[in-house]
Coordinates of C-alpha atoms in Angstrom, one line a residue:
M1 CA 0.0 0.0 0.1
G2 CA 1.1 3.6 -0.4
N3 CA 0.8 6.7 1.6
L4 CA -2.5 7.7 3.3
I5 CA -2.9 10.4 0.5
S6 CA -1.2 9.0 -2.7
S7 CA 0.2 11.4 -5.4
S8 CA -2.9 10.5 -7.6
S9 CA -5.1 12.0 -4.9
S10 CA -3.1 15.2 -4.5
D11 CA -5.8 17.3 -5.9
H12 CA -8.3 16.2 -3.0
A13 CA -5.5 16.4 -0.2
G14 CA -7.8 19.2 1.5
K15 CA -9.2 18.9 5.1
G16 CA -12.4 17.6 3.9
Y17 CA -11.2 14.7 2.0
R18 CA -8.9 13.6 4.6
N19 CA -11.9 13.8 7.0
E20 CA -13.9 11.7 4.9
R21 CA -11.3 9.0 4.6
W22 CA -11.0 9.2 8.5
R23 CA -14.7 8.4 8.7
T24 CA -14.6 5.6 6.2
W25 CA -11.9 4.0 8.1
K26 CA -13.6 4.8 11.5
K27 CA -16.7 2.6 10.3
N28 CA -14.3 -0.3 9.6
S29 CA -12.1 0.1 12.7
K30 CA -13.9 -2.5 14.4
V31 CA -12.7 -4.9 11.6
L32 CA -9.2 -3.8 11.6
S33 CA -8.7 -3.8 15.2
N34 CA -10.0 -7.4 15.3
K35 CA -7.4 -8.3 12.6
D36 CA -4.7 -7.0 14.9
K37 CA -5.9 -9.3 17.7
P38 CA -3.2 -12.1 18.1
N39 CA -4.2 -15.9 19.0
N40 CA -2.1 -15.0 22.0
K41 CA -1.8 -16.5 25.6
S42 CA 1.9 -15.7 25.6
S43 CA 3.8 -12.7 27.1
S44 CA 4.4 -14.6 30.3
S45 CA 6.1 -11.4 31.8
S46 CA 5.5 -11.3 35.6
G47 CA 3.3 -8.2 37.2
L48 CA 0.7 -7.8 34.5
Q49 CA -2.1 -5.4 35.0
S50 CA -5.0 -5.6 32.6
H51 CA -5.6 -2.4 30.8
G52 CA -8.0 -3.8 28.2
G53 CA -5.9 -3.9 24.9
I54 CA -2.3 -3.0 26.6
K55 CA -1.3 -5.1 29.6
T56 CA 0.7 -2.8 32.0
I57 CA 3.8 -4.3 33.6
K58 CA 5.7 -3.3 36.7
P59 CA 9.3 -3.6 35.6
R60 CA 11.8 -6.0 37.3
N61 CA 14.7 -3.5 38.1
F62 CA 17.2 -6.5 38.4
C63 CA 18.4 -8.5 35.4
N64 CA 20.1 -11.8 36.3
D65 CA 22.8 -11.2 33.6
D66 CA 23.6 -7.7 34.8
E67 CA 26.7 -8.7 37.1
L68 CA 28.0 -11.4 34.5
R69 CA 27.8 -9.5 31.0
T70 CA 29.9 -6.2 30.6
T71 CA 31.2 -4.6 27.4
T72 CA 33.9 -7.1 27.5
D73 CA 31.9 -10.3 27.2
D74 CA 30.9 -12.4 24.5
S75 CA 27.2 -11.8 23.9
S76 CA 26.9 -15.4 23.0
S77 CA 27.5 -16.7 26.3
S78 CA 23.9 -16.4 27.6
D79 CA 20.6 -17.8 26.2
D80 CA 18.9 -14.6 27.0
I81 CA 18.4 -11.8 24.4
C82 CA 18.5 -8.7 26.2
I83 CA 17.6 -5.6 24.2
C84 CA 18.0 -1.9 25.2
V85 CA 15.4 0.2 23.3
V86 CA 15.5 3.9 23.2
T87 CA 13.1 6.4 21.5
W88 CA 13.8 10.4 21.2
N89 CA 12.1 13.2 19.3
M90 CA 15.0 15.6 18.7
N91 CA 13.1 18.3 18.0
G92 CA 15.4 19.2 14.8
K93 CA 18.5 19.7 17.0
V94 CA 21.4 17.5 18.0
C95 CA 23.9 17.6 20.8
E96 CA 26.8 15.1 20.6
E97 CA 26.8 14.9 24.4
D98 CA 23.1 13.9 24.5
L99 CA 23.7 11.1 21.9
V100 CA 26.5 9.8 23.9
E101 CA 24.4 9.9 27.1
I102 CA 21.3 8.3 25.4
V103 CA 23.2 5.3 23.9
G104 CA 25.0 4.7 27.3
N105 CA 28.5 4.5 26.2
R106 CA 29.9 7.0 28.7
N107 CA 30.4 4.7 31.3
R108 CA 32.6 1.7 30.1
N109 CA 31.4 -0.7 32.9
R110 CA 27.8 -0.6 31.6
R111 CA 26.6 -4.0 30.5
Q112 CA 26.4 -4.8 26.7
F113 CA 23.1 -5.6 25.3
D114 CA 22.6 -8.2 22.6
L115 CA 20.7 -5.4 20.5
L116 CA 20.4 -1.7 20.9
V117 CA 17.6 -0.2 19.2
V118 CA 17.5 3.4 18.6
G119 CA 14.3 5.4 17.1
L120 CA 14.7 9.1 16.5
Q121 CA 12.1 11.5 15.3
E122 CA 12.4 15.0 14.2
V123 CA 16.1 14.4 13.2
P124 CA 18.0 17.4 12.0
R125 CA 19.7 17.3 8.6
L126 CA 22.9 15.7 9.4
N127 CA 24.5 12.3 9.5
V128 CA 23.2 11.1 12.8
S129 CA 23.9 7.3 11.9
Q130 CA 27.6 8.5 11.6
L131 CA 27.5 10.1 15.2
L132 CA 26.0 7.1 16.8
Q133 CA 28.4 4.6 14.9
A134 CA 31.5 6.7 16.1
T135 CA 30.1 6.9 19.7
L136 CA 29.5 3.0 19.7
L137 CA 32.8 2.3 17.8
Q138 CA 34.6 0.3 20.6
S139 CA 31.6 -1.8 21.4
Y140 CA 29.0 -2.0 19.0
M141 CA 28.4 -2.6 15.1
L142 CA 25.5 -1.3 13.0
L143 CA 23.3 -4.3 12.0
G144 CA 20.5 -2.3 10.1
E145 CA 19.0 1.1 9.7
A146 CA 15.7 2.5 8.2
I147 CA 15.6 6.2 7.2
M148 CA 12.8 8.1 6.0
Q149 CA 14.0 11.8 6.3
S150 CA 13.6 12.9 9.8
L151 CA 12.3 9.6 11.1
Q152 CA 15.1 7.1 11.7
L153 CA 15.5 3.7 13.3
Y154 CA 18.9 2.0 14.1
V155 CA 19.5 -1.6 15.3
F156 CA 23.1 -2.0 16.7
G157 CA 24.6 -5.3 18.2
P158 CA 28.0 -6.3 19.7
K159 CA 31.0 -6.6 17.4
G160 CA 30.8 -9.7 15.6
S161 CA 27.0 -10.1 16.4
D162 CA 26.5 -9.9 12.5
S163 CA 27.1 -13.7 12.4
F164 CA 23.8 -14.1 14.4
T165 CA 21.9 -12.0 12.3
K166 CA 19.9 -13.1 9.4
E167 CA 17.0 -12.2 6.9
L168 CA 17.3 -8.5 7.7
K169 CA 14.6 -6.4 5.9
V170 CA 13.8 -2.6 5.9
D171 CA 10.4 -0.8 5.3
K172 CA 8.9 2.5 5.6
Y173 CA 5.4 4.1 5.4
A174 CA 4.9 7.9 5.0
V175 CA 1.8 9.6 6.5
R176 CA 0.6 12.9 4.9
G177 CA 3.9 14.1 3.7
C178 CA 5.9 16.7 6.0
G179 CA 3.3 16.9 8.8
G180 CA 3.2 20.7 8.7
V181 CA 7.1 21.2 8.6
I182 CA 9.4 20.6 5.6
G183 CA 11.5 17.8 6.0
R184 CA 9.8 16.5 9.4
K185 CA 8.3 13.1 8.2
K186 CA 5.3 11.5 10.0
G187 CA 4.7 7.5 9.6
A188 CA 6.8 4.7 10.5
V189 CA 10.1 3.0 9.7
A190 CA 10.6 -0.7 10.4
I191 CA 13.3 -3.4 10.8
R192 CA 12.7 -7.0 10.7
L193 CA 15.3 -9.7 11.4
N194 CA 16.2 -13.0 12.6
Y195 CA 18.6 -12.6 15.7
K196 CA 19.8 -15.9 17.2
S197 CA 16.7 -17.8 15.5
T198 CA 14.4 -15.5 17.0
Q199 CA 12.1 -13.4 14.6
M200 CA 11.9 -9.9 15.6
M201 CA 10.3 -6.7 14.2
F202 CA 10.9 -3.0 15.6
V203 CA 8.7 -0.3 14.3
S204 CA 9.5 3.5 15.1
C205 CA 6.8 5.8 14.4
H206 CA 5.7 9.4 14.4
L207 CA 2.0 10.0 14.5
S208 CA -0.1 13.2 14.0
A209 CA 0.0 15.6 16.8
H210 CA -2.6 17.6 18.7
T211 CA -5.1 16.6 21.5
K212 CA -8.2 16.3 19.2
K213 CA -6.5 13.8 16.6
V214 CA -7.2 10.6 18.5
E215 CA -9.0 9.1 15.6
E216 CA -6.5 10.1 13.2
R217 CA -3.7 8.7 15.4
N218 CA -5.7 5.2 15.7
W219 CA -6.3 5.2 12.0
E220 CA -2.6 5.6 11.5
C221 CA -1.5 2.9 13.8
R222 CA -3.9 0.1 12.3
H223 CA -2.9 1.4 8.6
I224 CA 0.7 1.1 9.3
S225 CA 0.4 -2.1 11.0
H226 CA -1.3 -3.6 8.1
S227 CA 1.0 -2.0 5.4
L228 CA 4.4 -2.6 6.7
F229 CA 6.2 -5.6 5.0
S230 CA 2.8 -6.3 3.0
K231 CA 4.5 -6.0 -0.3
I232 CA 7.0 -8.9 0.5
W233 CA 4.9 -10.9 2.7
N234 CA 5.6 -14.6 2.4
P235 CA 3.0 -17.4 3.7
Y236 CA 6.0 -19.7 4.4
E237 CA 7.9 -17.2 6.3
R238 CA 8.2 -18.0 10.0
P239 CA 6.0 -15.3 11.9
T240 CA 7.4 -12.6 13.9
Q241 CA 7.8 -13.7 17.5
I242 CA 8.3 -10.2 19.1
T243 CA 7.1 -6.9 17.8
V244 CA 8.4 -3.7 19.4
W245 CA 6.6 -0.3 18.6
L246 CA 8.5 2.8 19.7
G247 CA 8.3 6.5 19.0
D248 CA 6.4 9.7 19.4
L249 CA 2.9 8.3 19.2
N250 CA 1.6 11.8 20.1
Y251 CA -1.3 10.4 22.4
R252 CA -1.9 13.1 24.9
L253 CA -3.7 13.6 28.4
Q254 CA -7.4 14.3 28.0
G255 CA -10.0 15.9 30.1
I256 CA -7.6 17.6 32.5
H257 CA -6.3 21.1 32.5
S258 CA -2.5 21.7 32.2
H259 CA -2.2 23.4 35.7
S260 CA -4.0 20.5 37.4
A261 CA -1.8 18.0 35.7
R262 CA 1.2 20.0 36.7
N263 CA 0.2 19.9 40.3
L264 CA -0.3 16.0 40.2
I265 CA 3.2 15.5 38.6
H266 CA 4.7 17.8 41.2
R267 CA 3.0 15.6 44.1
D268 CA 4.1 12.6 42.2
L269 CA 0.3 11.2 41.6
H270 CA 1.1 9.4 38.3
K271 CA -1.6 6.9 38.9
V272 CA -4.4 9.7 38.5
L273 CA -2.8 10.8 35.4
R274 CA -2.4 7.6 33.7
K275 CA -6.3 7.3 33.7
K276 CA -6.3 10.4 31.4
D277 CA -4.0 9.0 29.1
Q278 CA -5.4 8.8 25.5
L279 CA -3.4 5.8 24.5
L280 CA -4.3 3.6 27.2
Q281 CA -8.1 4.6 26.8
E282 CA -8.1 3.8 23.2
A283 CA -6.4 0.3 23.7
E284 CA -9.0 -0.5 26.5
R285 CA -11.7 0.4 23.9
G286 CA -10.0 -2.2 21.5
H287 CA -9.2 0.3 18.9
I288 CA -5.3 -0.2 18.9
F289 CA -2.6 -2.3 20.3
E290 CA -4.5 -5.1 21.3
G291 CA -2.3 -7.7 23.2
Y292 CA 0.7 -5.5 23.7
C293 CA 2.5 -4.7 26.9
E294 CA 3.9 -1.6 28.3
G295 CA 5.7 -0.7 31.5
T296 CA 4.1 1.2 34.1
L297 CA 4.1 4.9 33.4
A298 CA 6.0 5.5 36.6
F299 CA 8.1 8.5 35.1
K300 CA 6.9 12.1 34.4
P301 CA 5.2 12.8 31.1
T302 CA 7.9 13.4 28.5
Y303 CA 6.3 16.3 26.7
K304 CA 6.5 19.5 26.4
Y305 CA 9.5 20.9 28.1
N306 CA 11.1 24.2 27.5
V307 CA 14.3 23.2 25.6
G308 CA 17.4 23.3 27.8
T309 CA 15.4 22.9 31.2
N310 CA 13.2 20.5 33.0
N311 CA 10.3 22.8 33.3
Y312 CA 7.1 22.3 31.3
D313 CA 5.9 24.4 28.2
T314 CA 5.5 28.2 29.5
S315 CA 4.6 29.4 26.1
H316 CA 1.3 31.2 25.7
K317 CA -0.1 27.5 24.6
V318 CA 0.8 26.2 28.1
R319 CA 0.3 22.6 26.8
V320 CA -0.8 19.9 29.0
P321 CA 2.2 17.4 29.9
S322 CA 1.6 14.2 28.2
W323 CA 3.4 10.7 27.7
T324 CA 3.6 11.1 23.9
D325 CA 6.9 9.1 23.8
R326 CA 6.2 5.4 24.4
I327 CA 7.7 1.8 23.8
L328 CA 5.3 -1.1 23.7
F329 CA 6.1 -4.8 22.9
K330 CA 4.0 -8.0 21.9
I331 CA 5.0 -11.5 22.0
E332 CA 3.4 -13.7 19.4
D333 CA 4.6 -17.1 20.5
M334 CA 2.3 -19.7 19.2
N335 CA 4.4 -22.6 21.1
H336 CA 4.5 -20.6 24.2
D337 CA 8.3 -21.5 24.6
M338 CA 9.4 -17.7 25.0
D339 CA 9.2 -15.4 28.1
A340 CA 9.7 -11.7 28.2
T341 CA 10.7 -9.8 31.2
L342 CA 10.9 -6.0 31.4
H343 CA 13.5 -4.9 33.6
S344 CA 13.2 -1.1 33.2
Y345 CA 10.9 1.5 31.6
E346 CA 12.1 5.1 32.2
S347 CA 12.5 8.6 30.9
M348 CA 15.9 10.3 30.7
D349 CA 15.3 13.7 32.6
D350 CA 18.9 14.7 32.2
I351 CA 18.8 15.4 28.4
Y352 CA 17.7 18.9 27.8
G353 CA 18.3 19.3 24.1
S354 CA 14.7 19.0 23.1
D355 CA 11.2 19.5 24.2
H356 CA 10.9 15.8 24.5
K357 CA 12.5 13.6 27.1
P358 CA 14.0 10.3 25.7
V359 CA 12.4 7.0 26.7
K360 CA 14.5 3.9 27.4
A361 CA 13.4 0.2 28.1
H362 CA 15.4 -2.9 28.9
L363 CA 13.6 -6.1 27.8
C364 CA 14.9 -9.7 27.9
L365 CA 13.8 -12.7 26.1
R366 CA 14.4 -16.3 27.2
R367 CA 13.4 -19.6 25.6
R368 CA 11.9 -22.2 27.8
S369 CA 13.7 -25.1 26.2

């Protein structure tokens, strides 16, 4: 499939036309969301709390391999596949120091993951891939990248891990061109690969902004899900065993004023705010992300900050703080022989170069054999 508005329909790309297409898809949303439902009794991660479509997981802060595996160890020494996932909306700017901090290469004693997945949105027009590779040169190598202008996804592995990597494929899907700013793409990029005989897919997305565009975001999620890799679909290919979605999903807090939200954040009452989160609400209604898991939102909302500070937006818009930046995963293991454990899910509040804070997750997979 092509873009939401293809070149052949450019003459009709006005607001009325787009609204008509959204209304059409809204009628079919029940069918599409049912197609997304996995025959899934998997995700045997501990600490699950039902949230309708999304299962909320309280992370286990300690990984059994943390003391055993460092940047000098051979990643093939463990049966686990431990993945570090990072998402960050860069707001069109870059600071090399921020990138070093985000990918965790400053402290040489930090553990080495089997895979380091970095999804970036609103990337400035410079070679971020080159910067990342230079930062990770001593310990990691680039296994794959998917780039669509300002929307980028990178998968790194320890040096020599290319021997564990097979069938790597890349796809991308654009949504409505520039998203209002030239060069800032909306949509998704994806990488699918077989790593140590485990089929994985990583999807990094940037969805439509603004509080009221919930239906549009739902539409984009479903359409991206059904379109990625559809052109090269092979019925005989092994199905994906784990899918990880990350990015600036742009779902907001709804039904609360900015000052009330900030007061709750100041009092560390995130539980109250989570009930206002559009992503969890829409998933609970069965519209999106059926069968996915996400860590507890125990960190402060990641948007919108005054650049260079830890202060929320003080512009005339005084935006409601929101968890726009998310990492979700789904295990589709028909034989029930894989466990997934989330060890951390957190924002990186000491990064100041954007109006978004990066979000990082540590996820480990283990076969039960």
